[in-house]
JSON list of C-alpha atoms in Angstrom, two decimals:
[
{"chain": "A", "resi": 9, "resn": "MET", "atom": "CA", "xyz": [-217.67, -21.83, -7.58]},
{"chain": "A", "resi": 10, "resn": "LYS", "atom": "CA", "xyz": [-219.44, -23.01, -4.44]},
{"chain": "A", "resi": 11, "resn": "ASN", "atom": "CA", "xyz": [-222.66, -21.24, -3.49]},
{"chain": "A", "resi": 12, "resn": "VAL", "atom": "CA", "xyz": [-222.03, -21.66, 0.23]},
{"chain": "A", "resi": 13, "resn": "SER", "atom": "CA", "xyz": [-219.11, -20.49, 2.35]},
{"chain": "A", "resi": 14, "resn": "VAL", "atom": "CA", "xyz": [-218.54, -20.82, 6.08]},
{"chain": "A", "resi": 15, "resn": "ARG", "atom": "CA", "xyz": [-216.57, -18.92, 8.70]},
{"chain": "A", "resi": 16, "resn": "PHE", "atom": "CA", "xyz": [-216.05, -20.24, 12.20]},
{"chain": "A", "resi": 17, "resn": "SER", "atom": "CA", "xyz": [-214.06, -19.13, 15.20]},
{"chain": "A", "resi": 18, "resn": "GLY", "atom": "CA", "xyz": [-213.93, -21.30, 18.31]},
{"chain": "A", "resi": 19, "resn": "TYR", "atom": "CA", "xyz": [-212.01, -23.79, 20.42]},
{"chain": "A", "resi": 20, "resn": "ILE", "atom": "CA", "xyz": [-210.88, -27.14, 19.02]},
{"chain": "A", "resi": 21, "resn": "ALA", "atom": "CA", "xyz": [-212.88, -29.80, 20.90]},
{"chain": "A", "resi": 22, "resn": "SER", "atom": "CA", "xyz": [-211.20, -32.68, 19.06]},
{"chain": "A", "resi": 23, "resn": "ILE", "atom": "CA", "xyz": [-209.17, -33.66, 16.01]},
{"chain": "A", "resi": 24, "resn": "THR", "atom": "CA", "xyz": [-209.71, -37.11, 14.50]},
{"chain": "A", "resi": 25, "resn": "HIS", "atom": "CA", "xyz": [-207.79, -38.76, 11.67]},
{"chain": "A", "resi": 26, "resn": "VAL", "atom": "CA", "xyz": [-209.90, -40.87, 9.32]},
{"chain": "A", "resi": 27, "resn": "GLY", "atom": "CA", "xyz": [-208.19, -42.35, 6.28]},
{"chain": "A", "resi": 28, "resn": "GLU", "atom": "CA", "xyz": [-207.18, -39.54, 3.95]},
{"chain": "A", "resi": 29, "resn": "SER", "atom": "CA", "xyz": [-208.97, -36.84, 5.96]},
{"chain": "A", "resi": 30, "resn": "ASP", "atom": "CA", "xyz": [-208.80, -35.09, 9.30]},
{"chain": "A", "resi": 31, "resn": "ALA", "atom": "CA", "xyz": [-211.92, -33.83, 11.07]},
{"chain": "A", "resi": 32, "resn": "VAL", "atom": "CA", "xyz": [-211.89, -30.91, 13.47]},
{"chain": "A", "resi": 33, "resn": "ILE", "atom": "CA", "xyz": [-214.80, -30.58, 15.91]},
{"chain": "A", "resi": 34, "resn": "LEU", "atom": "CA", "xyz": [-215.06, -26.94, 16.91]},
{"chain": "A", "resi": 35, "resn": "ALA", "atom": "CA", "xyz": [-216.74, -25.67, 20.09]},
{"chain": "A", "resi": 36, "resn": "ILE", "atom": "CA", "xyz": [-218.35, -22.30, 19.45]},
{"chain": "A", "resi": 37, "resn": "ARG", "atom": "CA", "xyz": [-219.82, -20.06, 22.15]},
{"chain": "A", "resi": 38, "resn": "GLY", "atom": "CA", "xyz": [-218.82, -22.25, 25.04]},
{"chain": "A", "resi": 39, "resn": "TYR", "atom": "CA", "xyz": [-219.47, -25.95, 24.53]},
{"chain": "A", "resi": 40, "resn": "ILE", "atom": "CA", "xyz": [-223.30, -25.86, 24.35]},
{"chain": "A", "resi": 41, "resn": "THR", "atom": "CA", "xyz": [-225.05, -26.49, 21.01]},
{"chain": "A", "resi": 42, "resn": "GLU", "atom": "CA", "xyz": [-222.59, -25.46, 18.35]},
{"chain": "A", "resi": 43, "resn": "PHE", "atom": "CA", "xyz": [-220.06, -28.16, 17.48]},
{"chain": "A", "resi": 44, "resn": "PRO", "atom": "CA", "xyz": [-219.55, -28.08, 13.71]},
{"chain": "A", "resi": 45, "resn": "ARG", "atom": "CA", "xyz": [-217.43, -30.87, 12.22]},
{"chain": "A", "resi": 46, "resn": "ILE", "atom": "CA", "xyz": [-215.06, -29.57, 9.57]},
{"chain": "A", "resi": 47, "resn": "VAL", "atom": "CA", "xyz": [-213.26, -32.03, 7.27]},
{"chain": "A", "resi": 48, "resn": "PHE", "atom": "CA", "xyz": [-209.78, -31.27, 5.93]},
{"chain": "A", "resi": 49, "resn": "SER", "atom": "CA", "xyz": [-208.29, -33.44, 3.19]},
{"chain": "A", "resi": 50, "resn": "GLY", "atom": "CA", "xyz": [-205.51, -33.26, 0.63]},
{"chain": "A", "resi": 51, "resn": "ASP", "atom": "CA", "xyz": [-203.14, -30.32, 1.04]},
{"chain": "A", "resi": 52, "resn": "THR", "atom": "CA", "xyz": [-205.37, -28.63, 3.63]},
{"chain": "A", "resi": 53, "resn": "ARG", "atom": "CA", "xyz": [-204.50, -31.38, 6.16]},
{"chain": "A", "resi": 54, "resn": "GLU", "atom": "CA", "xyz": [-201.05, -29.82, 6.57]},
{"chain": "A", "resi": 55, "resn": "GLN", "atom": "CA", "xyz": [-202.66, -26.76, 8.20]},
{"chain": "A", "resi": 56, "resn": "ILE", "atom": "CA", "xyz": [-203.79, -28.85, 11.18]},
{"chain": "A", "resi": 57, "resn": "LYS", "atom": "CA", "xyz": [-200.26, -29.95, 12.13]},
{"chain": "A", "resi": 58, "resn": "GLY", "atom": "CA", "xyz": [-199.25, -28.39, 15.44]},
{"chain": "A", "resi": 59, "resn": "LEU", "atom": "CA", "xyz": [-202.84, -27.60, 16.48]},
{"chain": "A", "resi": 60, "resn": "LYS", "atom": "CA", "xyz": [-204.38, -29.34, 19.48]},
{"chain": "A", "resi": 61, "resn": "LYS", "atom": "CA", "xyz": [-207.51, -29.61, 21.58]},
{"chain": "A", "resi": 62, "resn": "GLY", "atom": "CA", "xyz": [-208.19, -26.30, 23.34]},
{"chain": "A", "resi": 63, "resn": "ASP", "atom": "CA", "xyz": [-206.57, -24.07, 20.70]},
{"chain": "A", "resi": 64, "resn": "HIS", "atom": "CA", "xyz": [-208.78, -21.19, 19.51]},
{"chain": "A", "resi": 65, "resn": "VAL", "atom": "CA", "xyz": [-208.82, -21.13, 15.69]},
{"chain": "A", "resi": 66, "resn": "ASP", "atom": "CA", "xyz": [-210.43, -19.37, 12.73]},
{"chain": "A", "resi": 67, "resn": "ILE", "atom": "CA", "xyz": [-211.72, -21.66, 9.97]},
{"chain": "A", "resi": 68, "resn": "THR", "atom": "CA", "xyz": [-213.03, -20.90, 6.48]},
{"chain": "A", "resi": 69, "resn": "GLY", "atom": "CA", "xyz": [-214.54, -23.39, 4.09]},
{"chain": "A", "resi": 70, "resn": "THR", "atom": "CA", "xyz": [-217.54, -24.50, 2.08]},
{"chain": "A", "resi": 71, "resn": "VAL", "atom": "CA", "xyz": [-220.49, -26.86, 2.44]},
{"chain": "A", "resi": 72, "resn": "ASP", "atom": "CA", "xyz": [-220.54, -29.81, 0.06]},
{"chain": "A", "resi": 73, "resn": "ALA", "atom": "CA", "xyz": [-223.80, -31.64, -0.66]},
{"chain": "A", "resi": 74, "resn": "SER", "atom": "CA", "xyz": [-224.38, -34.92, -2.47]},
{"chain": "A", "resi": 75, "resn": "LEU", "atom": "CA", "xyz": [-226.95, -37.67, -2.91]},
{"chain": "A", "resi": 76, "resn": "ALA", "atom": "CA", "xyz": [-226.09, -41.18, -1.78]},
{"chain": "A", "resi": 77, "resn": "SER", "atom": "CA", "xyz": [-228.02, -44.43, -1.91]},
{"chain": "A", "resi": 78, "resn": "ARG", "atom": "CA", "xyz": [-228.75, -46.61, 1.11]},
{"chain": "A", "resi": 79, "resn": "LYS", "atom": "CA", "xyz": [-230.19, -50.12, 1.03]},
{"chain": "A", "resi": 80, "resn": "THR", "atom": "CA", "xyz": [-233.26, -50.69, 3.17]},
{"chain": "A", "resi": 81, "resn": "ALA", "atom": "CA", "xyz": [-235.83, -53.47, 3.48]},
{"chain": "A", "resi": 82, "resn": "LYS", "atom": "CA", "xyz": [-237.94, -51.54, 0.94]},
{"chain": "A", "resi": 83, "resn": "GLY", "atom": "CA", "xyz": [-235.07, -51.19, -1.57]},
{"chain": "A", "resi": 84, "resn": "ASN", "atom": "CA", "xyz": [-232.60, -48.41, -2.25]},
{"chain": "A", "resi": 85, "resn": "VAL", "atom": "CA", "xyz": [-233.39, -45.00, -0.77]},
{"chain": "A", "resi": 86, "resn": "SER", "atom": "CA", "xyz": [-231.74, -41.71, -1.78]},
{"chain": "A", "resi": 87, "resn": "ILE", "atom": "CA", "xyz": [-230.07, -39.93, 1.14]},
{"chain": "A", "resi": 88, "resn": "HIS", "atom": "CA", "xyz": [-229.02, -36.27, 1.09]},
{"chain": "A", "resi": 89, "resn": "ARG", "atom": "CA", "xyz": [-225.63, -35.72, 2.71]},
{"chain": "A", "resi": 90, "resn": "GLN", "atom": "CA", "xyz": [-223.83, -32.50, 3.38]},
{"chain": "A", "resi": 91, "resn": "ARG", "atom": "CA", "xyz": [-220.56, -31.83, 5.10]},
{"chain": "A", "resi": 92, "resn": "ILE", "atom": "CA", "xyz": [-218.36, -28.86, 5.88]},
{"chain": "A", "resi": 93, "resn": "ILE", "atom": "CA", "xyz": [-215.09, -28.82, 3.95]},
{"chain": "A", "resi": 94, "resn": "GLY", "atom": "CA", "xyz": [-212.26, -26.82, 5.52]},
{"chain": "A", "resi": 95, "resn": "ARG", "atom": "CA", "xyz": [-210.15, -24.60, 3.28]},
{"chain": "A", "resi": 96, "resn": "SER", "atom": "CA", "xyz": [-208.08, -22.81, 5.93]},
{"chain": "A", "resi": 97, "resn": "ILE", "atom": "CA", "xyz": [-207.48, -23.08, 9.66]},
{"chain": "A", "resi": 98, "resn": "VAL", "atom": "CA", "xyz": [-205.28, -20.63, 11.58]},
{"chain": "A", "resi": 99, "resn": "PRO", "atom": "CA", "xyz": [-204.81, -19.74, 15.25]},
{"chain": "A", "resi": 100, "resn": "THR", "atom": "CA", "xyz": [-207.05, -16.84, 16.26]},
{"chain": "A", "resi": 101, "resn": "ILE", "atom": "CA", "xyz": [-205.44, -13.53, 17.13]},
{"chain": "A", "resi": 102, "resn": "SER", "atom": "CA", "xyz": [-206.97, -12.51, 20.46]},
{"chain": "A", "resi": 103, "resn": "GLU", "atom": "CA", "xyz": [-208.97, -9.30, 20.79]},
{"chain": "A", "resi": 104, "resn": "THR", "atom": "CA", "xyz": [-206.50, -7.96, 23.36]},
{"chain": "A", "resi": 105, "resn": "MET", "atom": "CA", "xyz": [-203.58, -8.62, 21.00]},
{"chain": "A", "resi": 106, "resn": "LYS", "atom": "CA", "xyz": [-205.40, -6.90, 18.12]},
{"chain": "A", "resi": 107, "resn": "TYR", "atom": "CA", "xyz": [-206.30, -3.78, 20.06]},
{"chain": "A", "resi": 108, "resn": "PHE", "atom": "CA", "xyz": [-203.66, -3.50, 22.80]},
{"chain": "A", "resi": 109, "resn": "GLY", "atom": "CA", "xyz": [-200.68, -5.50, 21.58]},
{"chain": "A", "resi": 110, "resn": "GLU", "atom": "CA", "xyz": [-200.84, -7.90, 24.54]},
{"chain": "A", "resi": 111, "resn": "ASP", "atom": "CA", "xyz": [-202.31, -11.39, 24.54]},
{"chain": "A", "resi": 112, "resn": "PHE", "atom": "CA", "xyz": [-204.70, -12.02, 27.42]},
{"chain": "A", "resi": 113, "resn": "GLY", "atom": "CA", "xyz": [-206.75, -14.65, 25.57]},
{"chain": "A", "resi": 114, "resn": "THR", "atom": "CA", "xyz": [-209.99, -12.80, 24.83]},
{"chain": "A", "resi": 115, "resn": "TYR", "atom": "CA", "xyz": [-211.55, -14.32, 21.69]},
{"chain": "A", "resi": 116, "resn": "ARG", "atom": "CA", "xyz": [-214.73, -13.67, 19.73]},
{"chain": "A", "resi": 117, "resn": "SER", "atom": "CA", "xyz": [-216.72, -16.65, 18.49]},
{"chain": "A", "resi": 118, "resn": "GLU", "atom": "CA", "xyz": [-218.09, -16.87, 14.97]},
{"chain": "A", "resi": 119, "resn": "ASN", "atom": "CA", "xyz": [-220.57, -19.27, 13.41]},
{"chain": "A", "resi": 120, "resn": "LEU", "atom": "CA", "xyz": [-221.52, -18.04, 9.94]},
{"chain": "A", "resi": 121, "resn": "VAL", "atom": "CA", "xyz": [-222.86, -19.75, 6.84]},
{"chain": "A", "resi": 122, "resn": "ILE", "atom": "CA", "xyz": [-223.25, -17.55, 3.74]},
{"chain": "A", "resi": 123, "resn": "ALA", "atom": "CA", "xyz": [-225.29, -18.95, 0.86]},
{"chain": "A", "resi": 124, "resn": "ALA", "atom": "CA", "xyz": [-226.72, -17.80, -2.47]},
{"chain": "A", "resi": 125, "resn": "GLY", "atom": "CA", "xyz": [-228.77, -19.64, -5.07]},
{"chain": "A", "resi": 126, "resn": "ALA", "atom": "CA", "xyz": [-232.23, -20.67, -6.21]},
{"chain": "A", "resi": 127, "resn": "LEU", "atom": "CA", "xyz": [-234.82, -21.24, -3.47]},
{"chain": "A", "resi": 128, "resn": "LYS", "atom": "CA", "xyz": [-236.61, -24.57, -3.20]},
{"chain": "A", "resi": 129, "resn": "ILE", "atom": "CA", "xyz": [-239.10, -25.26, -0.41]},
{"chain": "A", "resi": 130, "resn": "LEU", "atom": "CA", "xyz": [-238.80, -28.85, 0.79]},
{"chain": "A", "resi": 131, "resn": "GLN", "atom": "CA", "xyz": [-241.23, -29.04, 3.72]},
{"chain": "A", "resi": 132, "resn": "LYS", "atom": "CA", "xyz": [-243.21, -26.66, 5.87]},
{"chain": "A", "resi": 133, "resn": "ASP", "atom": "CA", "xyz": [-245.56, -26.52, 8.83]},
{"chain": "A", "resi": 134, "resn": "GLU", "atom": "CA", "xyz": [-246.59, -23.81, 11.31]},
{"chain": "A", "resi": 135, "resn": "LYS", "atom": "CA", "xyz": [-243.31, -23.85, 13.25]},
{"chain": "A", "resi": 136, "resn": "ARG", "atom": "CA", "xyz": [-240.63, -24.75, 10.71]},
{"chain": "A", "resi": 137, "resn": "ILE", "atom": "CA", "xyz": [-239.77, -24.55, 7.05]},
{"chain": "A", "resi": 138, "resn": "ARG", "atom": "CA", "xyz": [-237.05, -26.61, 5.36]},
{"chain": "A", "resi": 139, "resn": "ILE", "atom": "CA", "xyz": [-235.46, -25.18, 2.24]},
{"chain": "A", "resi": 140, "resn": "SER", "atom": "CA", "xyz": [-232.73, -25.98, -0.23]},
{"chain": "A", "resi": 141, "resn": "ILE", "atom": "CA", "xyz": [-230.48, -23.34, -1.77]},
{"chain": "A", "resi": 142, "resn": "ASN", "atom": "CA", "xyz": [-229.53, -24.68, -5.19]},
{"chain": "A", "resi": 143, "resn": "PRO", "atom": "CA", "xyz": [-226.46, -23.50, -7.11]},
{"chain": "A", "resi": 144, "resn": "SER", "atom": "CA", "xyz": [-226.63, -22.61, -10.79]},
{"chain": "A", "resi": 145, "resn": "ASP", "atom": "CA", "xyz": [-224.10, -25.33, -11.71]},
{"chain": "A", "resi": 146, "resn": "GLY", "atom": "CA", "xyz": [-226.65, -28.12, -11.19]},
{"chain": "A", "resi": 147, "resn": "THR", "atom": "CA", "xyz": [-224.95, -29.69, -8.17]},
{"chain": "A", "resi": 148, "resn": "GLU", "atom": "CA", "xyz": [-226.96, -30.80, -5.15]},
{"chain": "A", "resi": 149, "resn": "GLY", "atom": "CA", "xyz": [-228.46, -27.98, -3.08]},
{"chain": "A", "resi": 150, "resn": "ILE", "atom": "CA", "xyz": [-227.63, -27.14, 0.53]},
{"chain": "A", "resi": 151, "resn": "ARG", "atom": "CA", "xyz": [-230.48, -27.86, 2.95]},
{"chain": "A", "resi": 152, "resn": "MET", "atom": "CA", "xyz": [-231.43, -25.54, 5.81]},
{"chain": "A", "resi": 153, "resn": "SER", "atom": "CA", "xyz": [-234.19, -25.08, 8.38]},
{"chain": "A", "resi": 154, "resn": "CYS", "atom": "CA", "xyz": [-235.89, -21.93, 9.62]},
{"chain": "A", "resi": 155, "resn": "TYR", "atom": "CA", "xyz": [-237.86, -21.55, 12.87]},
{"chain": "A", "resi": 156, "resn": "ASN", "atom": "CA", "xyz": [-238.22, -17.74, 13.00]},
{"chain": "A", "resi": 157, "resn": "PRO", "atom": "CA", "xyz": [-241.90, -16.84, 12.32]},
{"chain": "A", "resi": 158, "resn": "SER", "atom": "CA", "xyz": [-241.11, -13.57, 10.50]},
{"chain": "A", "resi": 159, "resn": "LEU", "atom": "CA", "xyz": [-238.52, -15.30, 8.28]},
{"chain": "A", "resi": 160, "resn": "ILE", "atom": "CA", "xyz": [-240.95, -18.15, 7.57]},
{"chain": "A", "resi": 161, "resn": "SER", "atom": "CA", "xyz": [-243.48, -15.54, 6.37]},
{"chain": "A", "resi": 162, "resn": "ARG", "atom": "CA", "xyz": [-240.81, -13.94, 4.19]},
{"chain": "A", "resi": 163, "resn": "ILE", "atom": "CA", "xyz": [-239.87, -17.31, 2.65]},
{"chain": "A", "resi": 164, "resn": "ASN", "atom": "CA", "xyz": [-243.55, -18.15, 2.02]},
{"chain": "A", "resi": 165, "resn": "ALA", "atom": "CA", "xyz": [-243.87, -14.87, 0.07]},
{"chain": "A", "resi": 166, "resn": "MET", "atom": "CA", "xyz": [-240.92, -15.79, -2.19]},
{"chain": "A", "resi": 167, "resn": "GLU", "atom": "CA", "xyz": [-241.22, -17.59, -5.52]},
{"chain": "A", "resi": 168, "resn": "GLU", "atom": "CA", "xyz": [-239.89, -21.12, -5.96]},
{"chain": "A", "resi": 169, "resn": "GLY", "atom": "CA", "xyz": [-236.67, -20.80, -7.98]},
{"chain": "A", "resi": 170, "resn": "GLN", "atom": "CA", "xyz": [-236.12, -17.17, -6.94]},
{"chain": "A", "resi": 171, "resn": "GLN", "atom": "CA", "xyz": [-232.47, -16.22, -6.42]},
{"chain": "A", "resi": 172, "resn": "VAL", "atom": "CA", "xyz": [-231.92, -15.62, -2.70]},
{"chain": "A", "resi": 173, "resn": "ARG", "atom": "CA", "xyz": [-229.10, -14.86, -0.29]},
{"chain": "A", "resi": 174, "resn": "VAL", "atom": "CA", "xyz": [-228.99, -16.44, 3.15]},
{"chain": "A", "resi": 175, "resn": "LEU", "atom": "CA", "xyz": [-227.11, -15.90, 6.39]},
{"chain": "A", "resi": 176, "resn": "ALA", "atom": "CA", "xyz": [-227.25, -18.90, 8.71]},
{"chain": "A", "resi": 177, "resn": "GLU", "atom": "CA", "xyz": [-225.39, -20.82, 11.40]},
{"chain": "A", "resi": 178, "resn": "ILE", "atom": "CA", "xyz": [-224.67, -24.42, 12.30]},
{"chain": "A", "resi": 179, "resn": "GLN", "atom": "CA", "xyz": [-226.44, -26.05, 15.24]},
{"chain": "A", "resi": 180, "resn": "THR", "atom": "CA", "xyz": [-225.68, -29.54, 16.44]},
{"chain": "A", "resi": 181, "resn": "LYS", "atom": "CA", "xyz": [-227.61, -32.03, 18.53]},
{"chain": "A", "resi": 182, "resn": "LEU", "atom": "CA", "xyz": [-226.36, -35.26, 20.05]},
{"chain": "A", "resi": 183, "resn": "VAL", "atom": "CA", "xyz": [-228.60, -38.22, 19.24]},
{"chain": "A", "resi": 184, "resn": "LYS", "atom": "CA", "xyz": [-228.05, -41.05, 21.71]},
{"chain": "A", "resi": 185, "resn": "ALA", "atom": "CA", "xyz": [-227.56, -44.62, 20.59]},
{"chain": "A", "resi": 186, "resn": "THR", "atom": "CA", "xyz": [-230.49, -47.02, 20.61]},
{"chain": "A", "resi": 187, "resn": "GLU", "atom": "CA", "xyz": [-230.65, -50.77, 20.13]},
{"chain": "A", "resi": 188, "resn": "THR", "atom": "CA", "xyz": [-230.69, -50.31, 16.35]},
{"chain": "A", "resi": 189, "resn": "THR", "atom": "CA", "xyz": [-228.72, -47.09, 15.82]},
{"chain": "A", "resi": 190, "resn": "LYS", "atom": "CA", "xyz": [-225.32, -45.70, 16.73]},
{"chain": "A", "resi": 191, "resn": "ARG", "atom": "CA", "xyz": [-224.74, -42.49, 18.65]},
{"chain": "A", "resi": 192, "resn": "ARG", "atom": "CA", "xyz": [-224.42, -39.59, 16.22]},
{"chain": "A", "resi": 193, "resn": "VAL", "atom": "CA", "xyz": [-224.41, -35.82, 16.00]},
{"chain": "A", "resi": 194, "resn": "ASN", "atom": "CA", "xyz": [-227.01, -34.14, 13.80]},
{"chain": "A", "resi": 195, "resn": "GLU", "atom": "CA", "xyz": [-225.73, -30.98, 12.16]},
{"chain": "A", "resi": 196, "resn": "THR", "atom": "CA", "xyz": [-228.39, -28.50, 10.99]},
{"chain": "A", "resi": 197, "resn": "ILE", "atom": "CA", "xyz": [-227.97, -25.21, 9.15]},
{"chain": "A", "resi": 198, "resn": "ILE", "atom": "CA", "xyz": [-230.38, -22.70, 10.74]},
{"chain": "A", "resi": 199, "resn": "VAL", "atom": "CA", "xyz": [-231.44, -19.64, 8.71]},
{"chain": "A", "resi": 200, "resn": "SER", "atom": "CA", "xyz": [-230.90, -16.34, 10.53]},
{"chain": "A", "resi": 201, "resn": "ASN", "atom": "CA", "xyz": [-231.71, -14.07, 7.55]},
{"chain": "A", "resi": 202, "resn": "ILE", "atom": "CA", "xyz": [-232.88, -14.49, 3.95]},
{"chain": "A", "resi": 203, "resn": "PHE", "atom": "CA", "xyz": [-233.44, -11.92, 1.23]}
]
């Protein structure tokens, strides 16, 4: 069982087909900083058929983490990778349809990551703490960041290895291309509560 589940509700910004997978970029809360990329593969790809850019959808899934190796001038370096795996995607039922039986296109956005596992502190300073929530099955942990001072204090009071539960959300940031790097989108899980 995965120790992390996700729930999103937003507008499809794009759908891309890459090999055996499809990726949906979702715009949450109005095209500003929340553009999670959700990968659908295998049988789940069928759910995307008929959906298009601009459709408002609800998505559930998990976060998958793994270690990869990258060659550098100094030798091989371990790289932590995590991606959002879609399990279901369905058109959103509008709030007006739910409550009044008429569809006038009023939708609620959702950006929720739910995690449970053993706490590991990776890095900390005065303004930020990076943690990993590690599942009991020995697979790679899910990495998150926290910027809230009261939550940082709470995390600092916790024991390494303590079982914790976390509510978080995905934030994205566009990193422009340079002479040596390609344009990319950084996806960060931001802790909004931990206990």
